[in-house]
mmCIF file of C-alpha atoms and ligand atoms in Angstrom:
data_model
loop_
_atom_site.group_PDB
_atom_site.id
_atom_site.type_symbol
_atom_site.label_atom_id
_atom_site.label_comp_id
_atom_site.label_asym_id
_atom_site.label_seq_id
_atom_site.Cartn_x
_atom_site.Cartn_y
_atom_site.Cartn_z
ATOM 1 C CA MET D 7 29.154 8.469 -4.988
ATOM 2 C CA LYS D 8 26.477 10.209 -2.966
ATOM 3 C CA ALA D 9 23.768 7.831 -1.790
ATOM 4 C CA LEU D 10 20.779 7.704 0.529
ATOM 5 C CA ILE D 11 20.847 4.525 2.577
ATOM 6 C CA LYS D 12 18.952 2.874 5.363
ATOM 7 C CA ASP D 13 21.480 1.582 7.880
ATOM 8 C CA LYS D 14 19.692 1.687 11.225
ATOM 9 C CA PRO D 15 16.464 -0.032 12.311
ATOM 10 C CA LEU D 16 14.936 3.326 13.271
ATOM 11 C CA ARG D 17 13.019 6.113 11.604
ATOM 12 C CA GLY D 18 15.175 8.116 9.185
ATOM 13 C CA ALA D 19 17.856 7.547 6.565
ATOM 14 C CA THR D 20 21.539 8.379 6.057
ATOM 15 C CA PHE D 21 23.004 10.492 3.276
ATOM 16 C CA THR D 22 26.500 9.227 2.720
ATOM 17 C CA ASP D 23 29.340 8.406 0.328
ATOM 18 C CA LEU D 24 29.587 4.917 -1.122
ATOM 19 C CA PRO D 25 31.973 3.407 -3.648
ATOM 20 C CA THR D 26 30.576 3.261 -7.173
ATOM 21 C CA PRO D 27 29.013 -0.215 -7.422
ATOM 22 C CA GLN D 28 30.590 -3.057 -9.406
ATOM 23 C CA ILE D 29 28.278 -4.648 -11.937
ATOM 24 C CA GLY D 30 27.864 -8.315 -12.762
ATOM 25 C CA ASP D 31 27.973 -9.784 -16.274
ATOM 26 C CA ASN D 32 24.219 -9.360 -16.820
ATOM 27 C CA ASP D 33 23.910 -5.851 -15.425
ATOM 28 C CA LEU D 34 24.136 -2.256 -16.503
ATOM 29 C CA LEU D 35 25.835 0.445 -14.498
ATOM 30 C CA VAL D 36 23.651 3.507 -14.841
ATOM 31 C CA ARG D 37 23.949 7.133 -13.819
ATOM 32 C CA VAL D 38 20.677 8.008 -12.121
ATOM 33 C CA ARG D 39 19.032 11.163 -13.501
ATOM 34 C CA ALA D 40 15.670 11.186 -11.741
ATOM 35 C CA ALA D 41 14.304 8.983 -8.962
ATOM 36 C CA ALA D 42 10.742 9.158 -7.620
ATOM 37 C CA ILE D 43 9.612 8.504 -4.063
ATOM 38 C CA CYS D 44 7.236 5.551 -3.733
ATOM 39 C CA GLY D 45 5.084 4.405 -0.800
ATOM 40 C CA THR D 46 7.604 1.636 -0.222
ATOM 41 C CA ASP D 47 10.341 4.226 0.339
ATOM 42 C CA ILE D 48 8.149 5.901 2.955
ATOM 43 C CA HIS D 49 7.776 2.548 4.755
ATOM 44 C CA ILE D 50 11.560 2.145 4.669
ATOM 45 C CA TYR D 51 12.105 5.686 5.953
ATOM 46 C CA GLN D 52 9.580 5.186 8.763
ATOM 47 C CA TRP D 53 10.896 1.694 9.504
ATOM 48 C CA ASN D 54 7.442 0.299 10.148
ATOM 49 C CA GLU D 55 6.382 -3.343 10.348
ATOM 50 C CA TYR D 56 6.249 -3.633 6.544
ATOM 51 C CA ALA D 57 9.873 -2.526 6.190
ATOM 52 C CA ALA D 58 11.233 -4.320 9.250
ATOM 53 C CA SER D 59 9.803 -7.664 8.097
ATOM 54 C CA ARG D 60 11.289 -7.445 4.578
ATOM 55 C CA ILE D 61 14.509 -5.527 4.603
ATOM 56 C CA LYS D 62 18.073 -6.431 5.491
ATOM 57 C CA LEU D 63 20.250 -3.497 6.485
ATOM 58 C CA PRO D 64 22.146 -1.695 5.171
ATOM 59 C CA LEU D 65 20.139 -0.956 2.030
ATOM 60 C CA LEU D 66 20.457 1.654 -0.677
ATOM 61 C CA PHE D 67 16.783 2.281 -1.358
ATOM 62 C CA GLY D 68 14.748 3.952 -4.126
ATOM 63 C CA HIS D 69 13.499 2.032 -7.167
ATOM 64 C CA GLU D 70 11.410 4.286 -9.440
ATOM 65 C CA TYR D 71 14.005 5.874 -11.667
ATOM 66 C CA ALA D 72 15.392 6.794 -15.041
ATOM 67 C CA ALA D 73 19.064 6.834 -15.874
ATOM 68 C CA GLU D 74 21.810 6.851 -18.444
ATOM 69 C CA VAL D 75 23.825 3.721 -19.188
ATOM 70 C CA VAL D 76 27.524 4.204 -18.429
ATOM 71 C CA GLU D 77 28.865 0.629 -18.357
ATOM 72 C CA ILE D 78 27.683 -2.714 -19.683
ATOM 73 C CA GLY D 79 28.097 -6.234 -18.279
ATOM 74 C CA LYS D 80 29.869 -8.594 -20.647
ATOM 75 C CA ASN D 81 26.804 -10.738 -21.404
ATOM 76 C CA VAL D 82 24.634 -7.753 -22.259
ATOM 77 C CA THR D 83 24.174 -7.182 -25.997
ATOM 78 C CA ASN D 84 21.048 -5.061 -26.344
ATOM 79 C CA PHE D 85 22.210 -1.864 -24.588
ATOM 80 C CA LYS D 86 25.074 0.527 -25.172
ATOM 81 C CA LYS D 87 26.705 3.387 -23.288
ATOM 82 C CA GLY D 88 24.625 6.537 -23.434
ATOM 83 C CA ASP D 89 21.275 4.707 -23.722
ATOM 84 C CA ARG D 90 18.554 6.349 -21.674
ATOM 85 C CA VAL D 91 16.601 3.819 -19.627
ATOM 86 C CA ALA D 92 13.830 3.475 -17.075
ATOM 87 C CA ALA D 93 13.884 0.706 -14.487
ATOM 88 C CA GLU D 94 11.392 -2.103 -14.028
ATOM 89 C CA THR D 95 11.380 -2.842 -10.294
ATOM 90 C CA HIS D 96 10.532 -6.546 -10.433
ATOM 91 C CA VAL D 97 13.679 -8.560 -11.059
ATOM 92 C CA PRO D 98 12.631 -11.991 -12.357
ATOM 93 C CA CYS D 99 14.647 -15.224 -11.922
ATOM 94 C CA GLY D 100 14.188 -16.166 -15.588
ATOM 95 C CA HIS D 101 13.622 -19.878 -14.876
ATOM 96 C CA CYS D 102 10.418 -20.542 -12.945
ATOM 97 C CA TYR D 103 6.984 -21.442 -14.367
ATOM 98 C CA GLN D 104 5.835 -17.794 -14.299
ATOM 99 C CA CYS D 105 9.008 -16.547 -15.991
ATOM 100 C CA ALA D 106 8.606 -19.210 -18.675
ATOM 101 C CA THR D 107 4.986 -18.274 -19.374
ATOM 102 C CA GLY D 108 5.062 -14.496 -19.752
ATOM 103 C CA LEU D 109 4.380 -13.727 -16.100
ATOM 104 C CA GLN D 110 7.863 -12.591 -15.047
ATOM 105 C CA HIS D 111 6.339 -9.819 -12.930
ATOM 106 C CA ILE D 112 4.981 -12.460 -10.524
ATOM 107 C CA CYS D 113 8.072 -14.664 -10.671
ATOM 108 C CA GLU D 114 8.133 -17.078 -7.730
ATOM 109 C CA ASP D 115 11.695 -16.040 -6.859
ATOM 110 C CA MET D 116 11.285 -12.363 -7.604
ATOM 111 C CA LYS D 117 13.579 -9.704 -6.200
ATOM 112 C CA ILE D 118 12.562 -6.064 -5.876
ATOM 113 C CA LEU D 119 14.978 -3.252 -6.630
ATOM 114 C CA GLY D 120 15.589 -1.062 -3.613
ATOM 115 C CA VAL D 121 13.994 -3.654 -1.313
ATOM 116 C CA HIS D 122 15.847 -6.963 -1.729
ATOM 117 C CA MET D 123 18.798 -5.431 -3.553
ATOM 118 C CA ASP D 124 20.379 -2.007 -3.752
ATOM 119 C CA GLY D 125 18.304 0.666 -5.455
ATOM 120 C CA ALA D 126 18.764 4.082 -6.914
ATOM 121 C CA PHE D 127 18.655 6.996 -4.464
ATOM 122 C CA SER D 128 22.273 7.479 -5.518
ATOM 123 C CA GLU D 129 24.405 8.849 -8.316
ATOM 124 C CA TYR D 130 24.981 5.393 -9.811
ATOM 125 C CA SER D 131 23.023 2.193 -9.628
ATOM 126 C CA ILE D 132 23.205 -1.403 -10.807
ATOM 127 C CA LEU D 133 20.317 -2.214 -13.119
ATOM 128 C CA PRO D 134 19.936 -5.846 -14.229
ATOM 129 C CA ALA D 135 19.682 -5.593 -18.026
ATOM 130 C CA VAL D 136 16.530 -7.748 -17.935
ATOM 131 C CA CYS D 137 14.851 -4.841 -16.073
ATOM 132 C CA ALA D 138 15.966 -1.994 -18.349
ATOM 133 C CA TRP D 139 13.445 -0.258 -20.611
ATOM 134 C CA LYS D 140 14.859 1.968 -23.340
ATOM 135 C CA LEU D 141 13.310 5.405 -23.080
ATOM 136 C CA ASP D 142 11.935 6.983 -26.197
ATOM 137 C CA PRO D 143 14.018 10.110 -26.985
ATOM 138 C CA SER D 144 10.957 12.321 -26.495
ATOM 139 C CA ILE D 145 10.326 11.063 -22.944
ATOM 140 C CA SER D 146 12.142 13.024 -20.227
ATOM 141 C CA TYR D 147 14.041 11.452 -17.356
ATOM 142 C CA ASP D 148 11.372 12.787 -14.979
ATOM 143 C CA ILE D 149 8.592 11.060 -16.874
ATOM 144 C CA GLY D 150 10.828 8.022 -17.301
ATOM 145 C CA ALA D 151 11.140 7.809 -13.515
ATOM 146 C CA THR D 152 7.347 7.755 -13.205
ATOM 147 C CA MET D 153 6.705 5.100 -15.873
ATOM 148 C CA GLU D 154 6.949 2.397 -13.196
ATOM 149 C CA PRO D 155 4.071 3.762 -11.035
ATOM 150 C CA PHE D 156 2.224 4.932 -14.167
ATOM 151 C CA GLY D 157 2.497 1.337 -15.367
ATOM 152 C CA ILE D 158 0.607 0.128 -12.299
ATOM 153 C CA GLY D 159 -2.301 2.406 -13.268
ATOM 154 C CA VAL D 160 -2.097 1.142 -16.851
ATOM 155 C CA HIS D 161 -1.942 -2.485 -15.701
ATOM 156 C CA ALA D 162 -4.873 -2.025 -13.293
ATOM 157 C CA MET D 163 -7.140 -0.543 -15.969
ATOM 158 C CA SER D 164 -6.017 -3.167 -18.517
ATOM 159 C CA LYS D 165 -8.002 -5.786 -16.563
ATOM 160 C CA THR D 166 -11.182 -3.940 -17.542
ATOM 161 C CA LYS D 167 -12.843 -2.344 -20.556
ATOM 162 C CA PRO D 168 -13.489 1.239 -19.454
ATOM 163 C CA ALA D 169 -15.047 2.519 -22.715
ATOM 164 C CA GLY D 170 -18.562 3.735 -21.958
ATOM 165 C CA LYS D 171 -18.289 2.658 -18.328
ATOM 166 C CA LYS D 172 -18.713 4.313 -14.941
ATOM 167 C CA VAL D 173 -15.399 4.062 -13.153
ATOM 168 C CA ILE D 174 -14.552 4.795 -9.532
ATOM 169 C CA VAL D 175 -11.005 4.888 -8.181
ATOM 170 C CA PHE D 176 -10.411 4.781 -4.428
ATOM 171 C CA GLY D 177 -7.195 6.676 -3.710
ATOM 172 C CA CYS D 178 -5.943 9.771 -5.546
ATOM 173 C CA GLY D 179 -2.244 9.359 -4.952
ATOM 174 C CA PRO D 180 -0.174 9.267 -8.131
ATOM 175 C CA ILE D 181 -1.171 5.712 -9.112
ATOM 176 C CA GLY D 182 -4.853 6.482 -8.519
ATOM 177 C CA ILE D 183 -4.606 9.566 -10.677
ATOM 178 C CA TYR D 184 -2.786 7.609 -13.380
ATOM 179 C CA ALA D 185 -5.551 4.976 -13.316
ATOM 180 C CA GLN D 186 -8.156 7.730 -13.649
ATOM 181 C CA MET D 187 -6.295 9.262 -16.586
ATOM 182 C CA VAL D 188 -6.078 5.893 -18.338
ATOM 183 C CA ALA D 189 -9.812 5.309 -17.771
ATOM 184 C CA LYS D 190 -10.602 8.729 -19.272
ATOM 185 C CA LEU D 191 -8.311 8.150 -22.252
ATOM 186 C CA SER D 192 -10.004 4.776 -22.742
ATOM 187 C CA GLY D 193 -13.446 6.358 -23.091
ATOM 188 C CA ALA D 194 -15.036 5.974 -19.663
ATOM 189 C CA GLU D 195 -18.467 7.603 -19.328
ATOM 190 C CA TYR D 196 -17.177 9.243 -16.170
ATOM 191 C CA VAL D 197 -14.496 8.753 -13.587
ATOM 192 C CA VAL D 198 -14.995 9.305 -9.867
ATOM 193 C CA GLY D 199 -11.936 9.804 -7.654
ATOM 194 C CA VAL D 200 -12.094 9.261 -3.888
ATOM 195 C CA ASP D 201 -9.562 10.456 -1.337
ATOM 196 C CA ILE D 202 -9.413 12.210 2.030
ATOM 197 C CA THR D 203 -7.235 15.236 1.272
ATOM 198 C CA LYS D 204 -8.281 18.267 -0.703
ATOM 199 C CA GLU D 205 -4.811 18.579 -2.241
ATOM 200 C CA ARG D 206 -4.998 15.158 -3.865
ATOM 201 C CA LEU D 207 -8.651 15.603 -4.844
ATOM 202 C CA ASN D 208 -7.773 18.913 -6.485
ATOM 203 C CA LEU D 209 -4.946 17.261 -8.397
ATOM 204 C CA ALA D 210 -7.282 14.434 -9.484
ATOM 205 C CA LYS D 211 -9.791 16.994 -10.714
ATOM 206 C CA LYS D 212 -7.091 18.931 -12.556
ATOM 207 C CA MET D 213 -5.905 15.721 -14.244
ATOM 208 C CA GLY D 214 -9.393 14.899 -15.486
ATOM 209 C CA ALA D 215 -11.507 13.151 -12.855
ATOM 210 C CA ASP D 216 -15.158 14.081 -13.531
ATOM 211 C CA VAL D 217 -16.231 13.886 -9.909
ATOM 212 C CA VAL D 218 -14.132 13.857 -6.769
ATOM 213 C CA LEU D 219 -15.430 12.735 -3.385
ATOM 214 C CA ASN D 220 -13.851 13.488 -0.036
ATOM 215 C CA ALA D 221 -14.527 10.398 2.079
ATOM 216 C CA LYS D 222 -14.055 12.502 5.210
ATOM 217 C CA GLU D 223 -16.907 14.787 4.211
ATOM 218 C CA VAL D 224 -19.452 12.593 2.433
ATOM 219 C CA ASP D 225 -20.743 9.036 2.574
ATOM 220 C CA VAL D 226 -19.148 7.650 -0.567
ATOM 221 C CA VAL D 227 -21.640 4.802 -1.023
ATOM 222 C CA ASP D 228 -24.597 7.246 -0.804
ATOM 223 C CA GLU D 229 -22.917 9.665 -3.201
ATOM 224 C CA VAL D 230 -22.196 6.929 -5.730
ATOM 225 C CA ASN D 231 -25.840 5.852 -5.494
ATOM 226 C CA LYS D 232 -26.882 9.403 -6.333
ATOM 227 C CA ILE D 233 -24.378 9.848 -9.140
ATOM 228 C CA THR D 234 -25.202 6.504 -10.768
ATOM 229 C CA LYS D 235 -28.955 6.769 -9.983
ATOM 230 C CA GLY D 236 -28.767 3.571 -7.969
ATOM 231 C CA PHE D 237 -27.045 1.625 -10.764
ATOM 232 C CA GLY D 238 -23.622 1.380 -9.131
ATOM 233 C CA THR D 239 -20.265 1.639 -10.840
ATOM 234 C CA ASP D 240 -19.131 -0.751 -13.565
ATOM 235 C CA ILE D 241 -15.499 -0.675 -12.533
ATOM 236 C CA VAL D 242 -13.983 -0.176 -9.078
ATOM 237 C CA VAL D 243 -10.244 0.262 -8.610
ATOM 238 C CA GLU D 244 -9.050 0.049 -4.982
ATOM 239 C CA LEU D 245 -5.685 1.662 -4.333
ATOM 240 C CA THR D 246 -5.879 2.867 -0.744
ATOM 241 C CA GLY D 247 -4.797 -0.374 0.930
ATOM 242 C CA ASN D 248 -7.036 0.738 3.781
ATOM 243 C CA LYS D 249 -9.027 -2.112 5.345
ATOM 244 C CA ALA D 250 -11.891 0.196 6.213
ATOM 245 C CA VAL D 251 -12.278 1.281 2.584
ATOM 246 C CA VAL D 252 -12.319 -1.962 0.665
ATOM 247 C CA ASN D 253 -15.765 -3.112 1.856
ATOM 248 C CA ASP D 254 -17.300 0.234 0.891
ATOM 249 C CA ALA D 255 -15.531 -0.040 -2.438
ATOM 250 C CA THR D 256 -17.280 -3.352 -3.129
ATOM 251 C CA ARG D 257 -20.614 -1.804 -2.084
ATOM 252 C CA THR D 258 -20.332 0.811 -4.835
ATOM 253 C CA LEU D 259 -19.966 -1.885 -7.526
ATOM 254 C CA ARG D 260 -22.933 -2.808 -9.710
ATOM 255 C CA ARG D 261 -23.914 -6.437 -10.145
ATOM 256 C CA GLY D 262 -21.637 -8.113 -12.662
ATOM 257 C CA GLY D 263 -19.043 -5.341 -12.419
ATOM 258 C CA ASP D 264 -15.262 -5.508 -12.180
ATOM 259 C CA ILE D 265 -13.225 -4.740 -9.112
ATOM 260 C CA VAL D 266 -9.471 -4.346 -9.357
ATOM 261 C CA LEU D 267 -7.521 -4.621 -6.091
ATOM 262 C CA VAL D 268 -4.120 -2.952 -6.090
ATOM 263 C CA GLY D 269 -3.657 -1.314 -2.660
ATOM 264 C CA LEU D 270 -1.772 -3.394 -0.101
ATOM 265 C CA TYR D 271 -3.491 -4.090 3.231
ATOM 266 C CA ALA D 272 -1.696 -4.666 6.496
ATOM 267 C CA GLY D 273 -2.963 -8.186 7.277
ATOM 268 C CA PRO D 274 -6.273 -9.974 6.542
ATOM 269 C CA VAL D 275 -9.295 -7.933 5.463
ATOM 270 C CA GLU D 276 -12.921 -8.368 6.530
ATOM 271 C CA LEU D 277 -15.259 -8.272 3.586
ATOM 272 C CA ASP D 278 -18.960 -9.024 3.014
ATOM 273 C CA LEU D 279 -18.148 -11.474 0.232
ATOM 274 C CA VAL D 280 -21.672 -12.913 -0.001
ATOM 275 C CA ASN D 281 -23.505 -9.665 -0.628
ATOM 276 C CA ASN D 282 -20.856 -7.596 -2.341
ATOM 277 C CA VAL D 283 -18.933 -10.119 -4.406
ATOM 278 C CA ILE D 284 -20.704 -13.496 -4.758
ATOM 279 C CA TYR D 285 -24.314 -12.337 -5.209
ATOM 280 C CA LYS D 286 -23.035 -9.598 -7.463
ATOM 281 C CA GLU D 287 -20.996 -12.048 -9.525
ATOM 282 C CA ALA D 288 -18.244 -9.484 -9.308
ATOM 283 C CA ASN D 289 -15.102 -10.067 -11.324
ATOM 284 C CA VAL D 290 -12.214 -9.610 -8.902
ATOM 285 C CA TYR D 291 -8.709 -8.936 -10.153
ATOM 286 C CA GLY D 292 -5.502 -8.654 -8.146
ATOM 287 C CA VAL D 293 -2.861 -6.497 -9.744
ATOM 288 C CA THR D 294 0.774 -6.119 -8.839
ATOM 289 C CA GLY D 295 3.529 -4.367 -10.730
ATOM 290 C CA ARG D 296 3.548 -4.277 -14.506
ATOM 291 C CA ILE D 297 3.418 -7.030 -17.113
ATOM 292 C CA MET D 298 6.868 -7.259 -18.706
ATOM 293 C CA TRP D 299 6.818 -5.742 -21.186
ATOM 294 C CA ASP D 300 3.214 -5.438 -22.367
ATOM 295 C CA THR D 301 2.383 -2.785 -19.785
ATOM 296 C CA TRP D 302 5.475 -0.742 -20.683
ATOM 297 C CA TRP D 303 4.584 -0.759 -24.364
ATOM 298 C CA ALA D 304 1.047 0.385 -23.562
ATOM 299 C CA ALA D 305 2.306 3.030 -21.126
ATOM 300 C CA GLN D 306 4.778 4.360 -23.675
ATOM 301 C CA SER D 307 2.119 4.459 -26.414
ATOM 302 C CA MET D 308 -0.237 6.426 -24.178
ATOM 303 C CA ILE D 309 2.500 8.950 -23.428
ATOM 304 C CA LEU D 310 3.589 9.206 -27.074
ATOM 305 C CA SER D 311 -0.028 9.666 -28.212
ATOM 306 C CA GLY D 312 0.192 13.204 -26.852
ATOM 307 C CA LYS D 313 -3.297 12.716 -25.396
ATOM 308 C CA MET D 314 -2.018 12.373 -21.891
ATOM 309 C CA ASP D 315 0.345 14.709 -20.064
ATOM 310 C CA LEU D 316 1.856 13.088 -16.995
ATOM 311 C CA ASP D 317 4.011 16.093 -16.071
ATOM 312 C CA PRO D 318 1.549 17.804 -13.678
ATOM 313 C CA VAL D 319 1.352 14.626 -11.560
ATOM 314 C CA ILE D 320 4.940 15.402 -10.566
ATOM 315 C CA THR D 321 4.401 18.133 -7.992
ATOM 316 C CA HIS D 322 7.811 18.452 -6.303
ATOM 317 C CA HIS D 323 11.538 18.142 -7.015
ATOM 318 C CA PHE D 324 14.306 17.856 -4.413
ATOM 319 C CA ASP D 325 18.058 17.413 -4.283
ATOM 320 C CA LEU D 326 18.923 14.081 -2.729
ATOM 321 C CA LYS D 327 20.631 15.802 0.218
ATOM 322 C CA ASP D 328 17.259 17.291 1.183
ATOM 323 C CA TYR D 329 15.855 13.794 1.651
ATOM 324 C CA ASP D 330 14.313 14.448 5.090
ATOM 325 C CA GLU D 331 12.154 17.258 3.805
ATOM 326 C CA ALA D 332 11.204 15.268 0.714
ATOM 327 C CA LEU D 333 10.301 12.062 2.557
ATOM 328 C CA GLN D 334 8.355 13.906 5.235
ATOM 329 C CA LEU D 335 6.390 15.687 2.556
ATOM 330 C CA ALA D 336 5.742 12.338 0.860
ATOM 331 C CA GLU D 337 4.574 10.968 4.196
ATOM 332 C CA SER D 338 1.943 13.677 4.478
ATOM 333 C CA ALA D 339 0.088 12.044 1.520
ATOM 334 C CA ILE D 340 -1.028 15.384 0.118
ATOM 335 C CA THR D 341 1.265 15.546 -2.926
ATOM 336 C CA GLY D 342 1.634 14.041 -6.353
ATOM 337 C CA LYS D 343 4.947 12.425 -7.282
ATOM 338 C CA ILE D 344 8.080 13.750 -5.627
ATOM 339 C CA ILE D 345 11.297 13.441 -7.623
ATOM 340 C CA PHE D 346 14.918 13.493 -6.572
ATOM 341 C CA THR D 347 16.906 15.074 -9.352
ATOM 342 C CA MET D 348 20.431 13.733 -9.595
ATOM 343 C CA GLN D 349 23.020 15.936 -11.220
ATOM 344 C CA SER D 350 25.944 14.209 -12.911
ATOM 345 C CA GLY D 351 28.475 13.187 -10.293
HETATM 346 ZN ZN1 LIG Y 14 7.339 1.837 -6.146
HETATM 347 ZN ZN1 LIG Y 15 10.974 -16.622 -12.115
#
């Protein structure tokens, strides 16, 4: 099968032929139909510190995908050939305290598809059945491939009650835009999106953000003061993972508000905890991945409601062989979701 792998500890990737993988008893063999590029894939492509410290080579990467089931492990009873599925990236151990108490997504022995085990930038992939989500027939493979990142937006907003609230989202990449869309659907008074590229701000606006702020052009804290008449925002969602942004994000929060931290920072972060968190009695939530399967049910319901169209967040499609162009475009951080479309192989 055709596959995109990382086999050298250098920038780049290798498009190659691999044998079709052999599944274990608890796995599905799936034919990948659509696979989206995630920030993690960019780290792997660049081979930065984040990737070098986590990944053993060679690795077949890619983890946000939708696929068709073509073979079933002998212990698997709840899937059949031809089922259309989307992949949950967090592979839980099934035994630890978290797994036993409904928190599989933060399993203490968790593996990540396309990071700790082979992923899905390939014609076929191994999907542990415990991580397979059956796609509703009305949901396309493209949208199926984005349910994983969409789920992060859904999970982030689920920590809060956005109805009638002023919401600000730092970062207008796909997950930021998804979070904004969920906040709007949930009845927010208004949603402010912050980013540093006009392309992403335009996309945020198109997808429903009420106000967009370019942090390169305006002082975001001053602007939020003006917009909220000095009140501050009720809900802050931080998705940039930029150390210089998170303190400003806390400064925009009103006293007693909620801040949801999702973006991943490279190393420790300096924060004025006393003034911006403790004196404010801020509610701070960390969010990672999606709750299995609560978030997926909610995400599916939002899509099926017809009140939310995720399609325009997908801005580009590429053949897998054009991976360099696709990953370099993703790196530029000016696009929505980029999808590799896999034809049947
Ligand atoms: Zn991802
Ligand atoms: Zn576990």
